[in-house]
Short mmCIF file of C-alpha atoms in Angstrom, two decimals:
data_model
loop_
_atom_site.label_atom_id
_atom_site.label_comp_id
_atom_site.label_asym_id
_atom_site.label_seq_id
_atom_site.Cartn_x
_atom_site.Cartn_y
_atom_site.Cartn_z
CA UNK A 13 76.80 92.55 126.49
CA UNK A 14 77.84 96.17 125.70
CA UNK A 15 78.12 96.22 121.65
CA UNK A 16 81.37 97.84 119.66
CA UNK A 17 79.98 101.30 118.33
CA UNK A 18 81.50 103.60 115.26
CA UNK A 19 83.10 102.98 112.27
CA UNK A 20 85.00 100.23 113.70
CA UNK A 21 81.85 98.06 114.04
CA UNK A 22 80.34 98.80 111.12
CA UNK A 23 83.31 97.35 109.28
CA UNK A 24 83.63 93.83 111.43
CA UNK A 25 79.76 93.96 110.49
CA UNK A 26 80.33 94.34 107.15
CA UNK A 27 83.11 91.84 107.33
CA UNK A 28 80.69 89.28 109.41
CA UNK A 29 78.24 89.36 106.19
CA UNK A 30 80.64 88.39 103.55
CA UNK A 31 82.61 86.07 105.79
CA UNK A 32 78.78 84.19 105.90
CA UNK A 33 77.89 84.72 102.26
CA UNK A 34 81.07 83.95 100.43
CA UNK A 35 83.61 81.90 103.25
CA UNK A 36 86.84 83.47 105.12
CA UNK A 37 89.17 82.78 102.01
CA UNK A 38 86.57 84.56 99.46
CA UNK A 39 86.08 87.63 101.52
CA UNK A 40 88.47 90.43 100.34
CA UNK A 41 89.11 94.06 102.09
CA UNK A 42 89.21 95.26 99.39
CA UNK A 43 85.84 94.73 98.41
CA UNK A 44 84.65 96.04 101.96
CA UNK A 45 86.35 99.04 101.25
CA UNK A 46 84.80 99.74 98.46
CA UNK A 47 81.24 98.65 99.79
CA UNK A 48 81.90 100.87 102.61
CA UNK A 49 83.31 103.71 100.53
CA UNK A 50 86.84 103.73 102.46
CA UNK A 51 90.67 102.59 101.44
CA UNK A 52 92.12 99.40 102.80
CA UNK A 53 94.05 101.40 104.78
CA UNK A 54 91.79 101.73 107.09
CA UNK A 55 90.15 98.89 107.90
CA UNK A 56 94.02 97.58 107.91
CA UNK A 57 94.07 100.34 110.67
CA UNK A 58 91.57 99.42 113.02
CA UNK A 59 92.10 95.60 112.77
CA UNK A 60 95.80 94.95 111.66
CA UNK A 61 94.82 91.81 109.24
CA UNK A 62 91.79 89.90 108.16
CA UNK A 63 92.90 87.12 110.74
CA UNK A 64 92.25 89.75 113.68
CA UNK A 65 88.78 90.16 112.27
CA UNK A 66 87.78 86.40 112.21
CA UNK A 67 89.29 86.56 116.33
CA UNK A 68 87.19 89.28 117.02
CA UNK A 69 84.12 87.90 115.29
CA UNK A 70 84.34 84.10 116.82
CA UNK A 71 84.85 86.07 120.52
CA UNK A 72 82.23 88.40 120.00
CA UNK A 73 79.56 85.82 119.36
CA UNK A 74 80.91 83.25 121.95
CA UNK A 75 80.55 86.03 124.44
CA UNK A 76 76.93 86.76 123.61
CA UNK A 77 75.84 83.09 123.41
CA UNK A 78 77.81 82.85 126.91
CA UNK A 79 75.96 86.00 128.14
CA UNK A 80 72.97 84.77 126.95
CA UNK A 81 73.04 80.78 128.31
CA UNK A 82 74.07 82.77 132.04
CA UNK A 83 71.17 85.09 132.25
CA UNK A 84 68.73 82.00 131.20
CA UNK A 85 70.24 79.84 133.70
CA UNK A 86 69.17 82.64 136.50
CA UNK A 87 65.75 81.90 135.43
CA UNK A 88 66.01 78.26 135.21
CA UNK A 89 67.19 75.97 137.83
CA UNK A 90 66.83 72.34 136.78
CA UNK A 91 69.26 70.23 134.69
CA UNK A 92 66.64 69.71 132.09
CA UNK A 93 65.29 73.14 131.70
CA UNK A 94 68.67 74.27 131.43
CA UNK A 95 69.59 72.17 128.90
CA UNK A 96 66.80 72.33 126.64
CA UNK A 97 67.42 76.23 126.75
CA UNK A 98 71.14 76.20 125.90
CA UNK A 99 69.55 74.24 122.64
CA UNK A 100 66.71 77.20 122.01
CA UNK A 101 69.31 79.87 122.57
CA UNK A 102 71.26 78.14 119.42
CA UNK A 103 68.31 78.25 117.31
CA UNK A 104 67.50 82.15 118.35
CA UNK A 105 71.03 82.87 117.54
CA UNK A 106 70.76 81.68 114.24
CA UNK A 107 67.80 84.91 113.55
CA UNK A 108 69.23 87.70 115.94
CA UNK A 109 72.64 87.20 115.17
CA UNK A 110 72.27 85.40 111.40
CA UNK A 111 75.73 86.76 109.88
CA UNK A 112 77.65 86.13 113.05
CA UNK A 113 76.22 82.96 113.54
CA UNK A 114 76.70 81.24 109.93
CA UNK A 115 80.25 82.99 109.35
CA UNK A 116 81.41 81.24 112.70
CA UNK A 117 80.01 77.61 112.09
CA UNK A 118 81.10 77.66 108.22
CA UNK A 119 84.54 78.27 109.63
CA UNK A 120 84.54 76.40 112.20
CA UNK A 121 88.16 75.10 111.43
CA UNK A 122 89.11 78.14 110.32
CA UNK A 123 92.31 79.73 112.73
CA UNK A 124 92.01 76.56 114.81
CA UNK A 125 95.61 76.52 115.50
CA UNK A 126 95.89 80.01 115.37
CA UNK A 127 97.73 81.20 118.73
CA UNK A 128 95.55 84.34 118.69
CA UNK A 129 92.36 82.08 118.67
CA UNK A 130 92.98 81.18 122.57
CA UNK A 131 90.84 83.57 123.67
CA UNK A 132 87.98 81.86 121.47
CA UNK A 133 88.51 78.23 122.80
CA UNK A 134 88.71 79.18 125.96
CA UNK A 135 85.14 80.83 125.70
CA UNK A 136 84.05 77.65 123.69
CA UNK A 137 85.41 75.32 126.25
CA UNK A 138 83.81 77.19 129.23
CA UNK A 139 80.41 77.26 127.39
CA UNK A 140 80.71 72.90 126.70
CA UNK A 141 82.20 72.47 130.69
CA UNK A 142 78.75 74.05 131.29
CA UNK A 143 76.46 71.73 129.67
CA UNK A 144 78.84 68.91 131.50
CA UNK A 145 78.37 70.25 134.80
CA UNK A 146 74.25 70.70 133.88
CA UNK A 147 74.55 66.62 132.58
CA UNK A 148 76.45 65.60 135.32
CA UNK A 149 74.01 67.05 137.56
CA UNK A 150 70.70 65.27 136.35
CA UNK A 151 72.77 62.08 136.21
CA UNK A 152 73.51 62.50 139.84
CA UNK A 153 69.68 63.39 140.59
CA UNK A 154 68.53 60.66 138.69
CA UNK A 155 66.57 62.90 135.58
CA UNK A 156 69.19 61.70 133.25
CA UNK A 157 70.42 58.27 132.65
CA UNK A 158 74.17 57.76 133.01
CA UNK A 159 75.84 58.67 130.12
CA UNK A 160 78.86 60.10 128.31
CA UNK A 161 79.18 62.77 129.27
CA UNK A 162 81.41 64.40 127.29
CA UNK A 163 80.28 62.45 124.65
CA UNK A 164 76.88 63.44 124.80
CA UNK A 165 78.24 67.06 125.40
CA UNK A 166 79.97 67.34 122.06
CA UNK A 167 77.64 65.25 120.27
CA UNK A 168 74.96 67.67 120.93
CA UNK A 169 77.38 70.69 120.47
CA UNK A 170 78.12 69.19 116.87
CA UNK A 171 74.34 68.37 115.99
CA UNK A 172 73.55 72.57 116.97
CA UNK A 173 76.33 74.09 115.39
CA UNK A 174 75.08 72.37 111.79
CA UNK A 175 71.60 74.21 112.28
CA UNK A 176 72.81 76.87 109.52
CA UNK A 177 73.35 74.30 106.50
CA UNK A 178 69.45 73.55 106.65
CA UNK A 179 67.73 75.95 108.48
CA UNK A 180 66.17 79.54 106.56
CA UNK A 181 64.74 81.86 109.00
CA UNK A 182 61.51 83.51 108.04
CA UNK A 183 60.89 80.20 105.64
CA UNK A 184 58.45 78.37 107.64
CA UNK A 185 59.31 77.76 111.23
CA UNK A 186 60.34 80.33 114.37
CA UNK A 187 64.09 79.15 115.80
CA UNK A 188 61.09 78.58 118.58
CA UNK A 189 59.91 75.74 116.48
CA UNK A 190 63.30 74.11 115.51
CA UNK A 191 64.94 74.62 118.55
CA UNK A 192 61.70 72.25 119.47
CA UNK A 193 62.48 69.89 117.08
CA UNK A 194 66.06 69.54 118.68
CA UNK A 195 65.09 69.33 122.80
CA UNK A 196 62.51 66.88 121.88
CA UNK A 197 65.27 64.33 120.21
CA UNK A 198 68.14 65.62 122.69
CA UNK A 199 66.65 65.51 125.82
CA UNK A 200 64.20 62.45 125.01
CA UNK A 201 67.42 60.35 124.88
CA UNK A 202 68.60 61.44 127.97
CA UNK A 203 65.64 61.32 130.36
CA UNK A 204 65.03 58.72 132.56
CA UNK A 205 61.08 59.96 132.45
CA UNK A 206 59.87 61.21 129.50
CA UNK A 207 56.84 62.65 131.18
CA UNK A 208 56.94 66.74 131.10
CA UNK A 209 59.20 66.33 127.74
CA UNK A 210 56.56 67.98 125.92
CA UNK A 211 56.68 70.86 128.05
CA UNK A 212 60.30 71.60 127.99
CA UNK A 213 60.16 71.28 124.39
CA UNK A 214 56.94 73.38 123.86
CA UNK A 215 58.32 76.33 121.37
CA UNK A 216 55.81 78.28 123.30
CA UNK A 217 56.59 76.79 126.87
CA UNK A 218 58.55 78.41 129.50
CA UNK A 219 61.93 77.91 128.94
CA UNK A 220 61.53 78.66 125.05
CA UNK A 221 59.94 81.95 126.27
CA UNK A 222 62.90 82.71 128.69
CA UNK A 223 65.01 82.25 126.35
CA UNK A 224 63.39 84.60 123.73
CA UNK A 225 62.85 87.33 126.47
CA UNK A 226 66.42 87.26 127.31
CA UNK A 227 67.50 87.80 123.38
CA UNK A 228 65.38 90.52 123.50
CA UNK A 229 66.56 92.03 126.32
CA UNK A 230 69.98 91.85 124.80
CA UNK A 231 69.10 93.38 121.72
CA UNK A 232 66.97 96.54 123.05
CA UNK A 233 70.68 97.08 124.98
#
């Protein structure tokens, strides 16, 4: 995913950081302004209001965790392997894209009936109907046992997007290790044979290390 260059993204960056730190309704232009040693003025003219910055933020990340969970997929064919590396690619996010990441999920409410958050849901939604199809699909080849499926979908999408509250990167475990933690639970409820579990869930397995080559990737872009 191509990334915004200039002044322009140093400001939503800026923006990203304090929406993380201090919450949407605490983080003032003003005080960007001054961080970034500009007027209002301008960062009113590259983004119109402080609502088009939250937009841009949400889609931005949504688009890289899309990007992300489609060029892991090409790697990874089964339901389970799939799965447990949609749940590893959460837990990377919250270290290569920290700000983005905590900003988003602390606000999760934030703009939701915000016309000009369509966009956004529409990313979100195609990104859940993906882990449905990926259920769906080891029901109907007998690795998972029938379920909820949209149940289970949002249960886990809940349970992932709370990893921020608790979890400090670089204060004793990898996102490799928690995003462990999380397959292991996830996925042991949902196989019908937990045999191989510990190798989908191994933080230095296969699908753990596809996952953390394809952040890489990303970020050398």
């Amino acid at each position: 995913m191509a990334r915004p260059a200039g002044r322009r993204a140093e400001i939503l960056e800026t923006f990203t950081r304090h929406v993380a730190e201090f919450g949407y309704e605490r983080t003032n232009l003003g005080n960007i302004a001054k961080e970034l040693g500009m007027s209002k003025g301008t960062i009113v003219h590259h983004f119109g209001t402080k609502a088009q910055m939250m937009r841009e933020l949400e889609a931005n990340l949504m688009n890289r965790q899309l990007d992300a969970v489609r060029s892991v997929w090409e790697r990874l064919d089964k339901p389970q392997e799939r799965i447990a590396a949609f749940v590893f690619a959460c837990a990377v996010l919250q270290v290569v894209a920290r700000d983005a990441t905590v900003a988003s999920q602390r606000e999760v409410v934030q703009l939701a009936d915000d016309p000009g958050m369509q966009e956004v849901r529409k990313l979100r939604h195609e990104l859940q109907h993906m882990i449905e199809v990926e259920l769906r699909r080891g029901i109907d080849d007998g690795v998972f046992r029938p379920v909820d499926v949209g149940a289970v979908t949002l249960q886990m999408w809940g349970s992932v997007q709370w990893m921020w509250v608790w979890f400090q990167p670089g204060r004793g475990h990898t996102p490799e290790e928690i995003g462990s933690t999380f397959v292991d639970i996830l996925l042991g409820g949902l196989l019908v044979d937990r045999f191989g579990l510990n190798v989908l869930s191994d933080p230095n397995g296969e699908v753990a290390t596809v996952v953390s080559e394809t952040f890489a990737a990303d970020s050398a872009r």
